[in-house]
XYZ file of C-alpha atoms in Angstrom:
146
model
C -37.616 -65.116 -28.165
C -40.122 -67.557 -26.685
C -43.017 -65.259 -27.578
C -41.820 -65.028 -31.181
C -41.591 -68.818 -31.401
C -45.096 -69.143 -29.972
C -46.533 -66.742 -32.555
C -44.642 -68.559 -35.328
C -45.983 -71.923 -34.130
C -49.582 -70.677 -34.040
C -49.238 -69.187 -37.535
C -47.888 -72.484 -38.839
C -50.801 -74.307 -37.224
C -53.228 -72.309 -39.365
C -51.435 -73.440 -42.525
C -51.047 -77.007 -41.280
C -54.588 -77.180 -39.946
C -56.705 -80.314 -40.218
C -57.487 -81.355 -43.723
C -60.696 -80.136 -45.254
C -63.690 -82.236 -46.083
C -66.342 -84.231 -44.265
C -65.487 -87.104 -41.948
C -68.194 -89.154 -40.203
C -70.849 -86.585 -41.124
C -68.951 -83.576 -39.785
C -66.604 -80.955 -41.164
C -63.036 -81.085 -39.876
C -62.155 -78.964 -36.858
C -60.512 -75.565 -36.714
C -56.845 -75.021 -35.819
C -56.102 -73.304 -32.481
C -55.555 -69.916 -34.143
C -58.507 -67.451 -34.252
C -58.638 -67.306 -38.071
C -61.350 -69.946 -38.482
C -65.037 -70.365 -37.692
C -67.092 -73.534 -37.848
C -70.668 -74.480 -37.098
C -69.434 -77.879 -35.967
C -66.810 -76.514 -33.620
C -66.922 -77.498 -29.986
C -70.137 -76.296 -28.366
C -68.541 -73.842 -25.913
C -65.619 -72.667 -28.033
C -66.605 -69.021 -28.570
C -63.504 -68.301 -30.661
C -64.506 -70.637 -33.499
C -68.223 -71.308 -32.987
C -70.908 -70.049 -35.390
C -74.451 -71.318 -35.825
C -75.309 -73.512 -38.792
C -77.305 -71.933 -41.607
C -80.938 -72.988 -41.400
C -83.139 -72.926 -44.487
C -86.812 -73.618 -45.181
C -86.507 -74.850 -48.760
C -85.452 -78.320 -49.806
C -81.845 -79.402 -49.444
C -81.485 -79.425 -53.241
C -82.770 -75.849 -53.658
C -80.537 -74.519 -50.858
C -77.473 -76.245 -52.312
C -78.239 -74.952 -55.810
C -78.556 -71.356 -54.536
C -75.202 -71.451 -52.763
C -73.554 -73.222 -55.704
C -74.954 -70.680 -58.176
C -73.609 -67.839 -56.024
C -70.125 -69.404 -56.084
C -70.202 -70.065 -59.831
C -71.258 -66.480 -60.615
C -68.910 -64.665 -58.226
C -65.480 -63.271 -58.968
C -62.355 -64.152 -56.979
C -63.676 -67.617 -56.120
C -62.241 -70.959 -57.163
C -64.404 -74.041 -56.619
C -62.021 -76.793 -55.562
C -64.569 -79.551 -54.862
C -68.296 -79.985 -55.360
C -70.308 -83.090 -54.496
C -73.689 -82.492 -56.055
C -76.308 -81.619 -53.449
C -74.102 -82.478 -50.494
C -70.818 -80.581 -50.145
C -68.947 -77.704 -51.706
C -65.465 -76.337 -50.991
C -64.254 -73.052 -52.440
C -61.276 -70.758 -52.100
C -62.049 -67.035 -51.809
C -59.319 -64.587 -52.790
C -59.336 -61.106 -51.297
C -59.521 -58.387 -53.920
C -56.454 -56.331 -53.069
C -53.790 -58.708 -51.748
C -55.312 -61.986 -53.053
C -55.128 -63.724 -49.653
C -56.820 -67.152 -49.844
C -59.666 -68.179 -47.538
C -61.139 -71.696 -47.593
C -64.906 -72.117 -47.220
C -66.716 -75.435 -46.914
C -70.457 -75.970 -46.764
C -71.948 -79.366 -45.953
C -75.652 -80.172 -46.340
C -76.546 -83.156 -44.097
C -79.362 -85.326 -45.434
C -81.503 -85.486 -42.315
C -81.658 -81.772 -41.392
C -82.657 -78.487 -43.019
C -79.367 -76.852 -42.163
C -76.033 -76.241 -43.766
C -72.898 -76.789 -41.739
C -70.195 -74.271 -42.593
C -66.473 -73.835 -42.005
C -64.550 -70.748 -43.110
C -60.814 -70.331 -42.559
C -58.181 -67.818 -43.558
C -55.358 -69.945 -44.889
C -52.606 -67.396 -44.182
C -52.161 -65.316 -41.078
C -52.997 -65.524 -37.431
C -56.217 -63.500 -37.308
C -58.849 -62.725 -39.930
C -60.335 -59.500 -38.452
C -63.778 -61.210 -38.329
C -63.844 -61.752 -42.115
C -64.966 -65.368 -41.727
C -67.893 -64.457 -39.458
C -68.990 -61.753 -41.908
C -68.797 -64.261 -44.765
C -70.975 -66.788 -42.885
C -73.538 -64.057 -42.186
C -73.503 -63.164 -45.892
C -74.461 -66.762 -46.776
C -77.136 -66.719 -44.062
C -78.629 -63.552 -45.590
C -78.385 -65.009 -49.104
C -80.512 -68.015 -48.176
C -82.971 -65.896 -46.169
C -83.383 -63.426 -49.046
C -83.925 -66.172 -51.598
C -86.547 -67.854 -49.397
C -88.633 -64.713 -49.132
C -88.769 -64.134 -52.899
């Protein structure tokens, strides 16, 4: 019984996770469940930690490329977009339409994008969030080389 309550509590924590958005120049943290990755997670937290996305173009060009990708893709709803600075989208999986929240923040003083990707439902995402972050990393790298 205690194990079932523990699993239930962790699942609820993923739904009731910290609010999204940027606070004091950083994206909000991940919940304790392993269904979230963040480039601004604690430095030694291997469960949630991913590297930021570095780019060689200007901040404006990098933001526009990511924004264009979101606007042209299916199964994506853009819930907030602050021009040149921040974008939050909800991805929906194709078969079961599970929602995943993705946030990308472009700090002014660095040529990097901070990213947070979280499965809104469920306890574990089967590495879907890490794959998604790598997809964005490849998107910016491919665009830079063209």
